[in-house]
CSV table of C-alpha atoms in Angstrom, one decimal:
chain,number,residue,atom,x,y,z
A,1,MET,CA,74.4,97.1,71.5
A,2,PRO,CA,71.5,95.1,69.9
A,3,PRO,CA,68.6,97.5,69.4
A,4,GLN,CA,66.2,95.1,71.0
A,5,LEU,CA,68.3,95.0,74.2
A,6,GLN,CA,68.6,98.8,74.2
A,7,ALA,CA,64.8,99.1,74.0
A,8,ARG,CA,64.4,96.5,76.8
A,9,LEU,CA,66.8,98.2,79.2
A,10,ARG,CA,65.4,101.7,78.6
A,11,GLU,CA,61.8,100.5,79.0
A,12,GLY,CA,61.9,101.0,82.8
A,13,ARG,CA,58.7,98.9,83.6
A,14,LEU,CA,58.5,97.5,87.1
A,15,GLY,CA,56.4,94.4,87.6
A,16,ARG,CA,53.9,94.1,90.5
A,17,GLN,CA,55.5,90.9,91.8
A,18,GLY,CA,59.1,90.7,92.9
A,19,GLY,CA,61.6,88.4,91.2
A,20,GLU,CA,64.1,85.8,92.5
A,21,LEU,CA,67.3,87.2,93.8
A,22,GLY,CA,69.3,84.8,91.6
A,23,GLY,CA,67.7,86.5,88.6
A,24,VAL,CA,69.9,89.5,89.3
A,25,LEU,CA,73.0,87.4,88.5
A,26,ASP,CA,71.4,86.0,85.4
A,27,PHE,CA,70.4,89.5,84.2
A,28,VAL,CA,73.9,90.9,84.6
A,29,ARG,CA,75.5,87.8,83.0
A,30,ASN,CA,73.2,87.8,80.0
A,31,GLU,CA,72.2,91.5,79.5
A,32,ILE,CA,74.8,93.8,81.0
A,33,ALA,CA,78.3,92.1,81.1
A,34,PRO,CA,78.4,91.3,77.4
A,35,HIS,CA,78.0,95.0,76.5
A,36,PRO,CA,80.5,97.0,78.6
A,37,THR,CA,82.2,100.3,77.7
A,38,GLY,CA,85.2,98.2,76.6
A,39,ASN,CA,87.7,99.8,78.8
A,40,GLY,CA,88.5,96.5,80.5
A,41,HIS,CA,90.1,95.2,77.3
A,42,PRO,CA,93.9,95.7,77.0
A,43,ALA,CA,93.5,97.0,73.4
A,44,PHE,CA,91.2,99.8,74.6
A,45,PHE,CA,93.0,103.1,73.8
A,46,ALA,CA,90.2,105.6,73.4
A,47,TRP,CA,89.6,107.5,76.7
A,48,ILE,CA,91.3,107.7,80.1
A,49,ASN,CA,89.0,105.0,81.5
A,50,SER,CA,91.1,102.4,83.4
A,51,PRO,CA,89.9,98.9,84.3
A,52,PRO,CA,89.4,98.2,88.0
A,53,ALA,CA,92.3,96.4,89.7
A,54,PRO,CA,91.3,93.3,91.8
A,55,ALA,CA,92.2,94.9,95.1
A,56,GLY,CA,89.7,97.7,94.5
A,57,ILE,CA,87.0,95.4,93.3
A,58,ILE,CA,87.2,93.3,96.5
A,59,ALA,CA,87.3,96.4,98.7
A,60,ASP,CA,84.4,98.0,96.9
A,61,LEU,CA,82.2,95.0,97.6
A,62,LEU,CA,83.2,94.9,101.3
A,63,ALA,CA,82.6,98.7,101.8
A,64,CYS,CA,79.1,98.3,100.2
A,65,ALA,CA,78.4,95.7,102.9
A,66,ILE,CA,79.6,98.0,105.7
A,67,ASN,CA,77.5,100.8,104.1
A,68,ALA,CA,78.9,103.7,106.2
A,69,THR,CA,78.6,107.3,105.1
A,70,CYS,CA,81.9,109.1,105.1
A,71,GLY,CA,80.3,112.5,105.7
A,72,MET,CA,79.3,112.6,109.3
A,73,GLY,CA,80.0,110.8,112.5
A,74,GLU,CA,83.2,109.2,113.7
A,75,HIS,CA,84.0,105.7,112.4
A,76,ALA,CA,86.8,103.7,110.8
A,77,LEU,CA,86.1,104.6,107.2
A,78,MET,CA,86.2,108.3,108.0
A,79,ASP,CA,89.6,108.0,109.5
A,80,LEU,CA,90.7,105.7,106.6
A,81,GLU,CA,89.7,108.4,104.1
A,82,ARG,CA,91.8,110.9,105.9
A,83,GLY,CA,94.7,108.5,105.8
A,84,THR,CA,94.4,107.6,102.1
A,85,VAL,CA,94.1,111.3,101.3
A,86,ARG,CA,97.4,111.8,103.1
A,87,MET,CA,98.9,109.0,101.1
A,88,LEU,CA,97.8,110.7,97.8
A,89,ALA,CA,99.2,114.0,99.0
A,90,ASP,CA,102.6,112.4,99.7
A,91,LEU,CA,102.7,110.7,96.3
A,92,ALA,CA,101.8,114.0,94.7
A,93,GLY,CA,104.6,115.9,96.3
A,94,LEU,CA,102.4,118.2,98.5
A,95,PRO,CA,103.6,119.4,101.9
A,96,GLY,CA,103.0,117.6,105.2
A,97,SER,CA,100.2,119.9,106.1
A,98,ALA,CA,98.1,118.8,103.1
A,99,GLY,CA,94.7,117.2,103.4
A,100,GLY,CA,91.6,117.1,101.3
A,101,VAL,CA,88.6,114.9,100.4
A,102,LEU,CA,87.7,112.1,98.1
A,103,THR,CA,85.2,112.9,95.4
A,104,SER,CA,83.3,111.1,92.6
A,105,GLY,CA,85.9,112.1,90.1
A,106,GLY,CA,87.9,115.0,88.6
A,107,SER,CA,84.8,117.1,87.6
A,108,MET,CA,83.6,117.2,91.2
A,109,ALA,CA,87.1,117.9,92.5
A,110,ASN,CA,87.5,120.8,90.1
A,111,LEU,CA,84.1,122.2,91.1
A,112,LEU,CA,85.1,122.1,94.8
A,113,ALA,CA,88.4,123.7,94.0
A,114,LEU,CA,86.9,126.7,92.2
A,115,ALA,CA,84.3,127.2,94.9
A,116,THR,CA,87.0,127.1,97.5
A,117,ALA,CA,89.1,129.6,95.5
A,118,ARG,CA,86.2,132.0,95.2
A,119,THR,CA,85.5,131.9,98.9
A,120,TRP,CA,89.2,132.4,99.7
A,121,PHE,CA,89.5,135.3,97.3
A,122,LEU,CA,86.4,137.2,98.3
A,123,THR,CA,87.0,136.6,102.1
A,124,ARG,CA,90.4,138.2,101.8
A,125,ARG,CA,88.7,141.2,100.2
A,126,ASP,CA,86.1,141.4,103.0
A,127,SER,CA,83.4,140.8,100.3
A,128,GLY,CA,82.3,137.3,101.3
A,129,ASP,CA,78.6,138.4,101.7
A,130,GLY,CA,76.2,141.3,101.3
A,131,PRO,CA,76.4,144.0,98.7
A,132,ALA,CA,80.2,143.7,98.5
A,133,PHE,CA,79.8,140.1,97.4
A,134,ASP,CA,77.4,141.1,94.6
A,135,ARG,CA,79.8,143.8,93.5
A,136,ASP,CA,82.9,141.7,93.5
A,137,HIS,CA,81.5,138.4,92.3
A,138,ALA,CA,80.3,140.0,89.1
A,139,ARG,CA,83.9,141.0,88.3
A,140,LEU,CA,85.6,137.7,88.9
A,141,THR,CA,87.7,136.3,86.1
A,142,LEU,CA,89.0,132.7,85.7
A,143,TYR,CA,92.0,131.6,83.6
A,144,PHE,CA,92.8,128.1,82.3
A,145,SER,CA,94.7,126.5,79.5
A,146,ALA,CA,93.1,126.3,76.1
A,147,GLN,CA,93.9,122.5,76.4
A,148,GLY,CA,92.2,122.3,79.8
A,149,HIS,CA,89.4,119.8,80.6
A,150,MET,CA,85.8,120.9,79.8
A,151,SER,CA,84.9,120.3,83.5
A,152,VAL,CA,86.7,123.6,84.4
A,153,ALA,CA,84.3,125.7,82.4
A,154,LYS,CA,81.4,123.6,83.6
A,155,SER,CA,82.5,124.1,87.2
A,156,ALA,CA,82.8,127.8,86.6
A,157,ALA,CA,79.2,127.9,85.4
A,158,CYS,CA,78.0,126.0,88.4
A,159,ILE,CA,79.5,128.6,90.8
A,160,GLY,CA,77.8,131.4,88.9
A,161,LEU,CA,80.6,132.7,86.7
A,162,SER,CA,79.4,133.9,83.3
A,163,ALA,CA,81.1,132.7,80.1
A,164,HIS,CA,82.4,136.1,79.3
A,165,ARG,CA,84.5,136.1,82.5
A,166,LEU,CA,86.4,132.9,81.5
A,167,ARG,CA,89.8,133.1,79.8
A,168,ALA,CA,91.1,130.2,77.7
A,169,VAL,CA,94.8,131.0,77.6
A,170,ALA,CA,96.9,130.2,74.5
A,171,THR,CA,99.3,127.3,74.6
A,172,ASP,CA,102.8,126.9,73.2
A,173,ALA,CA,104.1,124.5,70.5
A,174,HIS,CA,104.1,121.7,73.1
A,175,ASP,CA,100.4,122.3,74.1
A,176,ARG,CA,101.4,123.8,77.5
A,177,LEU,CA,99.9,127.0,78.9
A,178,ASP,CA,101.9,130.0,77.9
A,179,PRO,CA,102.8,132.0,81.0
A,180,ALA,CA,103.4,135.2,78.9
A,181,ALA,CA,99.9,134.9,77.4
A,182,LEU,CA,98.5,134.3,80.9
A,183,ARG,CA,100.3,137.4,82.3
A,184,ALA,CA,99.0,139.5,79.4
A,185,ALA,CA,95.4,138.4,79.9
A,186,VAL,CA,95.6,139.0,83.7
A,187,SER,CA,97.1,142.5,83.1
A,188,ALA,CA,94.4,143.4,80.6
A,189,ASP,CA,91.6,142.4,83.0
A,190,VAL,CA,93.1,144.2,85.9
A,191,ASN,CA,93.3,147.4,83.8
A,192,ALA,CA,89.7,146.9,82.9
A,193,GLY,CA,88.7,146.9,86.5
A,194,LEU,CA,88.0,143.1,86.7
A,195,LEU,CA,89.2,140.7,89.5
A,196,PRO,CA,91.4,137.8,88.4
A,197,PHE,CA,90.8,135.3,91.2
A,198,CYS,CA,92.1,131.9,90.0
A,199,THR,CA,94.2,130.2,87.4
A,200,VAL,CA,93.8,126.5,86.5
A,201,THR,CA,96.8,124.6,85.1
A,202,THR,CA,96.7,121.1,83.8
A,203,VAL,CA,99.2,118.3,84.4
A,204,GLY,CA,98.4,115.6,81.8
A,205,THR,CA,96.0,117.2,79.3
A,206,THR,CA,93.4,114.9,77.9
A,207,ALA,CA,94.2,115.5,74.3
A,208,THR,CA,98.0,115.3,74.2
A,209,GLY,CA,99.3,114.5,77.7
A,210,ALA,CA,101.0,117.9,78.1
A,211,VAL,CA,102.1,119.3,81.5
A,212,ASP,CA,101.6,123.0,82.1
A,213,PRO,CA,104.5,124.9,83.7
A,214,LEU,CA,103.7,125.2,87.4
A,215,GLU,CA,106.3,127.5,89.0
A,216,PRO,CA,105.8,130.6,86.7
A,217,VAL,CA,102.1,130.4,87.1
A,218,THR,CA,102.3,130.1,90.9
A,219,GLU,CA,104.7,133.1,90.9
A,220,LEU,CA,102.1,135.1,88.9
A,221,CYS,CA,99.3,134.0,91.2
A,222,ARG,CA,101.2,135.1,94.3
A,223,SER,CA,102.0,138.5,92.8
A,224,THR,CA,98.4,139.2,91.7
A,225,GLY,CA,96.6,137.6,94.7
A,226,MET,CA,95.1,134.7,92.7
A,227,TRP,CA,94.6,131.0,93.7
A,228,HIS,CA,96.5,128.4,91.7
A,229,HIS,CA,94.5,125.2,91.1
A,230,VAL,CA,96.1,122.3,89.2
A,231,ASP,CA,93.9,119.8,87.4
A,232,GLY,CA,95.8,116.6,87.7
A,233,ALA,CA,92.9,114.2,87.2
A,234,TRP,CA,95.1,112.1,85.0
A,235,GLY,CA,98.7,113.3,85.8
A,236,GLY,CA,98.4,114.5,89.4
A,237,LEU,CA,100.8,111.8,90.7
A,238,GLY,CA,103.6,112.5,88.2
A,239,ALA,CA,106.0,113.8,90.8
A,240,ALA,CA,106.4,110.3,92.0
A,241,VAL,CA,107.9,109.2,88.7
A,242,PRO,CA,111.6,110.1,88.2
A,243,ALA,CA,111.2,110.5,84.5
A,244,LEU,CA,108.5,113.0,85.0
A,245,ALA,CA,109.7,114.8,88.2
A,246,ALA,CA,111.3,117.7,86.3
A,247,HIS,CA,107.9,118.7,84.9
A,248,TYR,CA,106.5,118.9,88.4
A,249,ARG,CA,108.9,121.4,90.0
A,250,GLY,CA,106.9,123.7,92.3
A,251,VAL,CA,103.9,121.3,92.7
A,252,GLY,CA,104.3,121.7,96.5
A,253,GLY,CA,103.5,125.4,96.2
A,254,VAL,CA,100.2,125.2,94.5
A,255,ASP,CA,96.9,125.9,96.3
A,256,SER,CA,94.9,122.8,95.3
A,257,LEU,CA,95.3,119.7,93.2
A,258,THR,CA,92.8,117.3,91.6
A,259,VAL,CA,93.8,113.7,91.3
A,260,ASP,CA,91.7,110.8,89.9
A,261,PRO,CA,92.8,107.4,91.4
A,262,HIS,CA,90.3,105.7,89.2
A,263,LYS,CA,92.4,106.9,86.2
A,264,THR,CA,96.0,106.6,87.3
A,265,LEU,CA,95.7,103.8,89.9
A,266,ASN,CA,92.9,101.6,88.4
A,267,VAL,CA,90.7,102.1,91.5
A,268,PRO,CA,87.0,101.4,90.6
A,269,VAL,CA,85.0,104.4,89.5
A,270,GLY,CA,84.2,106.8,91.0
A,271,CYS,CA,87.2,107.8,93.0
A,272,GLY,CA,88.7,111.3,92.6
A,273,ALA,CA,90.3,113.6,95.1
A,274,LEU,CA,90.8,117.2,95.9
A,275,LEU,CA,94.1,117.8,97.7
A,276,VAL,CA,94.9,121.1,99.4
A,277,PRO,CA,98.0,122.2,101.4
A,278,HIS,CA,95.8,124.1,103.8
A,279,PRO,CA,92.6,122.1,104.5
A,280,GLU,CA,91.0,124.9,106.5
A,281,HIS,CA,90.3,126.6,103.2
A,282,LEU,CA,87.9,123.8,102.4
A,283,HIS,CA,86.2,124.1,105.8
A,284,THR,CA,85.7,127.9,105.3
A,285,ALA,CA,84.0,127.2,102.0
A,286,PHE,CA,81.8,124.2,102.9
A,287,ALA,CA,81.3,123.9,106.6
A,288,HIS,CA,77.6,124.1,107.6
A,289,ARG,CA,76.0,123.0,110.8
A,290,ALA,CA,72.5,121.9,111.7
A,291,SER,CA,70.8,121.0,115.0
A,292,TYR,CA,70.0,117.5,113.8
A,293,LEU,CA,73.8,116.8,113.3
A,294,THR,CA,75.0,116.2,116.8
A,295,GLY,CA,78.2,114.8,118.2
A,296,GLU,CA,80.7,116.5,116.0
A,297,PRO,CA,84.1,116.6,117.7
A,298,ASP,CA,85.9,120.0,118.1
A,299,ALA,CA,89.3,118.8,117.1
A,300,LEU,CA,88.6,117.1,113.8
A,301,PRO,CA,85.9,118.4,111.5
A,302,TRP,CA,83.6,116.0,109.7
A,303,LEU,CA,84.5,115.3,106.1
A,304,SER,CA,81.2,116.8,105.0
A,305,HIS,CA,82.7,120.2,106.0
A,306,ALA,CA,85.2,119.8,103.1
A,307,THR,CA,82.7,119.1,100.4
A,308,VAL,CA,79.1,119.7,99.2
A,309,GLU,CA,78.1,116.1,100.1
A,310,LEU,CA,76.8,115.0,103.4
A,311,THR,CA,76.0,111.3,102.6
A,312,ARG,CA,79.2,110.0,101.0
A,313,PRO,CA,80.1,106.4,100.1
A,314,GLY,CA,82.8,104.6,102.0
A,315,THR,CA,83.7,102.6,98.9
A,316,ARG,CA,86.1,105.3,97.8
A,317,ALA,CA,88.2,105.2,100.9
A,318,LEU,CA,88.4,101.4,101.2
A,319,ALA,CA,88.9,100.7,97.5
A,320,LEU,CA,91.7,103.4,97.3
A,321,TRP,CA,93.3,102.1,100.5
A,322,ALA,CA,93.3,98.5,99.2
A,323,THR,CA,94.8,99.5,95.9
A,324,LEU,CA,97.6,101.5,97.5
A,325,HIS,CA,98.2,98.8,100.1
A,326,HIS,CA,98.5,96.2,97.3
A,327,LEU,CA,100.9,98.4,95.2
A,328,GLY,CA,103.0,100.2,97.7
A,329,SER,CA,104.8,103.4,96.7
A,330,ASP,CA,107.2,101.5,94.5
A,331,GLY,CA,104.3,99.8,92.8
A,332,VAL,CA,102.6,103.1,92.1
A,333,THR,CA,105.7,104.4,90.4
A,334,ALA,CA,106.2,101.1,88.5
A,335,LEU,CA,102.6,101.2,87.2
A,336,MET,CA,103.0,104.7,85.8
A,337,GLU,CA,106.4,103.8,84.3
A,338,HIS,CA,104.7,100.8,82.6
A,339,TYR,CA,102.3,103.2,80.8
A,340,LEU,CA,105.1,105.6,79.9
A,341,ALA,CA,107.2,102.7,78.4
A,342,LEU,CA,104.3,101.5,76.4
A,343,ALA,CA,103.6,105.0,75.1
A,344,ASP,CA,107.3,105.4,74.1
A,345,ARG,CA,107.0,102.1,72.2
A,346,LEU,CA,103.8,103.2,70.5
A,347,ARG,CA,105.3,106.5,69.4
A,348,GLU,CA,108.4,104.6,68.0
A,349,GLN,CA,106.1,102.3,66.0
A,350,ILE,CA,104.1,105.2,64.6
A,351,THR,CA,107.3,107.1,63.6
A,352,ALA,CA,108.7,104.0,61.9
A,353,GLU,CA,105.6,103.4,59.8
A,354,PRO,CA,105.7,105.5,56.6
A,355,ARG,CA,101.9,105.5,56.4
A,356,LEU,CA,101.6,107.2,59.8
A,357,GLU,CA,102.7,110.6,61.1
A,358,LEU,CA,103.2,111.3,64.8
A,359,LEU,CA,101.8,114.8,65.7
A,360,ALA,CA,101.8,115.1,69.4
A,361,GLY,CA,102.0,113.2,72.7
A,362,GLY,CA,103.6,113.4,76.1
A,363,PRO,CA,105.1,113.5,78.5
A,364,TRP,CA,102.0,111.6,79.7
A,365,PRO,CA,101.3,108.3,77.9
A,366,VAL,CA,99.3,109.4,74.8
A,367,ALA,CA,100.0,109.5,71.1
A,368,CYS,CA,98.2,111.6,68.5
A,369,PHE,CA,98.8,110.7,64.9
A,370,ARG,CA,97.4,110.8,61.3
A,371,ILE,CA,97.4,108.8,58.1
A,372,THR,CA,99.9,110.1,55.5
A,373,ASP,CA,98.2,108.4,52.5
A,374,GLN,CA,94.8,110.1,52.5
A,375,ASN,CA,93.9,109.8,48.8
A,376,GLY,CA,92.2,113.2,48.6
A,377,GLY,CA,88.9,114.2,50.3
A,378,ASP,CA,88.3,115.7,53.7
A,379,PRO,CA,91.2,114.5,56.0
A,380,ASP,CA,89.2,115.2,59.2
A,381,ALA,CA,86.3,113.2,58.0
A,382,LEU,CA,88.6,110.4,56.9
A,383,HIS,CA,90.2,110.1,60.3
A,384,ALA,CA,86.8,110.0,62.0
A,385,ARG,CA,85.8,107.2,59.6
A,386,ILE,CA,89.0,105.3,60.2
A,387,ALA,CA,88.5,105.4,64.0
A,388,ARG,CA,84.9,104.3,63.6
A,389,ARG,CA,86.0,101.4,61.4
A,390,VAL,CA,88.6,100.3,63.9
A,391,GLN,CA,85.9,100.4,66.6
A,392,ASP,CA,83.4,98.4,64.6
A,393,ASN,CA,86.0,95.7,63.8
A,394,GLY,CA,86.1,95.0,67.5
A,395,ARG,CA,89.8,94.1,68.0
A,396,ALA,CA,91.1,97.5,69.2
A,397,TYR,CA,89.5,100.8,70.2
A,398,LEU,CA,90.8,104.3,69.8
A,399,ALA,CA,89.2,107.7,69.5
A,400,THR,CA,89.8,111.0,67.7
A,401,VAL,CA,90.7,114.4,69.1
A,402,ALA,CA,91.3,117.9,67.7
A,403,VAL,CA,95.0,118.9,67.8
A,404,GLN,CA,96.0,122.3,66.3
A,405,GLY,CA,92.7,122.5,64.5
A,406,ARG,CA,92.9,119.0,62.9
A,407,THR,CA,91.1,115.8,63.7
A,408,VAL,CA,93.7,113.2,64.6
A,409,LEU,CA,93.7,109.6,65.9
A,410,ARG,CA,94.5,109.4,69.6
A,411,ALA,CA,95.6,106.5,71.7
A,412,CYS,CA,96.2,106.7,75.4
A,413,LEU,CA,97.7,104.1,77.8
A,414,CYS,CA,96.0,103.6,81.1
A,415,ASN,CA,95.3,99.9,81.3
A,416,TYR,CA,97.6,97.8,83.5
A,417,ARG,CA,96.8,94.7,81.3
A,418,THR,CA,98.0,96.3,78.1
A,419,THR,CA,101.1,94.7,76.5
A,420,THR,CA,103.3,95.4,73.4
A,421,ASP,CA,101.2,92.8,71.6
A,422,ASP,CA,98.2,95.1,72.0
A,423,LEU,CA,100.2,98.0,70.5
A,424,ASP,CA,101.0,95.8,67.5
A,425,GLN,CA,97.3,95.0,67.2
A,426,LEU,CA,96.3,98.6,67.3
A,427,ILE,CA,98.8,99.6,64.5
A,428,HIS,CA,97.6,96.7,62.4
A,429,GLU,CA,93.9,97.6,62.8
A,430,VAL,CA,94.6,101.3,62.0
A,431,LEU,CA,96.4,100.5,58.8
A,432,ARG,CA,93.8,97.9,57.8
A,433,ALA,CA,91.1,100.5,58.4
A,434,ALA,CA,93.0,103.2,56.5
A,435,ASP,CA,93.5,100.8,53.5
A,436,ALA,CA,89.8,100.1,53.4
A,437,GLU,CA,88.9,103.8,53.5
A,438,CYS,CA,91.6,105.1,51.2
A,439,HIS,CA,91.8,102.3,48.7
A,440,PRO,CA,88.4,100.5,48.8
A,441,ASP,CA,89.0,98.9,45.3
A,442,ALA,CA,92.5,97.6,46.0
């Protein structure tokens, strides 16, 4: 970003006279479009930010023109959202009773899930309100993988859980939540008089693409009266892929699941979803009525009763439907298999290159690796500089992440336009940057 442009965009000064409408197009073409995040480029490997597929772009524009709120009232986009949520639940392997609600993304879906779990847990204890609520709420404890997304802890803070009631559970050698460590943590808290109410597992961790074991966690949750939420913002649809299905055994028995179509399916941001086998739990947590909201049918609750939002954009439903319509279930599977195949190829290239070392990755399409020829100095700082040099060179983009206490290079695959040529470009740029950092005088 040129500093002058940054200053101009941040100025925020509104003129007294209006401008020509055509000036909006000129402004976007000249000032905004040349400086994007970069995630539209096929050699962008940094974060799980997919480019929007054409079907979703078209539908997003059309839904903006319709401008209906998918929170209250009865209209076509409300029913379309219910239908697209049903499609997601089928792809995810949830039972036929499942429903849910579209959200702005995984962070909001995780927040809704924890709020729902809290209401469900306290209601079953007859402590949903009054002094009993104050007494029990102060003793709630939450469990999640040490590799879990930061939005889980943020969501816990938003529903009033203090940090000393959060338990980051240790992971195994493959970065998966360790069920034995979880059981030990829950037992210790029960013995201390606390109330374990929810465990969050992750399918497709951000750092390494790991998938936590679902069945043993669900079994523990059932035996201790906890809710089992699965953060599948990236990997929530893995059950639809034959190569991944074994990792998803038991997904149909969880209590809630986050999915981000704007990650896995290239739907325009922001389109996430919270899916639940029993939608009535959402209504118990979020249904509120007011005299100025009239006309609600008895048979089918408004979608606002499944979330904190009342005014909700219809763009999510139409863009998701258009994307799914364009892909079909086979296309959804093929898209994820495309990412997996590219990740396998990338890991093979890293393993075959003597100057690179593959450290972690999978089963979701991500590779974490390091430079073997480090020429002394601080290796963590070196890898941060290499990543920045690759970024500044402008031909590929990747990021760093901490794996087992070390800073490593991380490349994830989530762009439907990426090809093997882009993988070759990435390896070339990394080695070129490493040579410049490790052997500047060569």
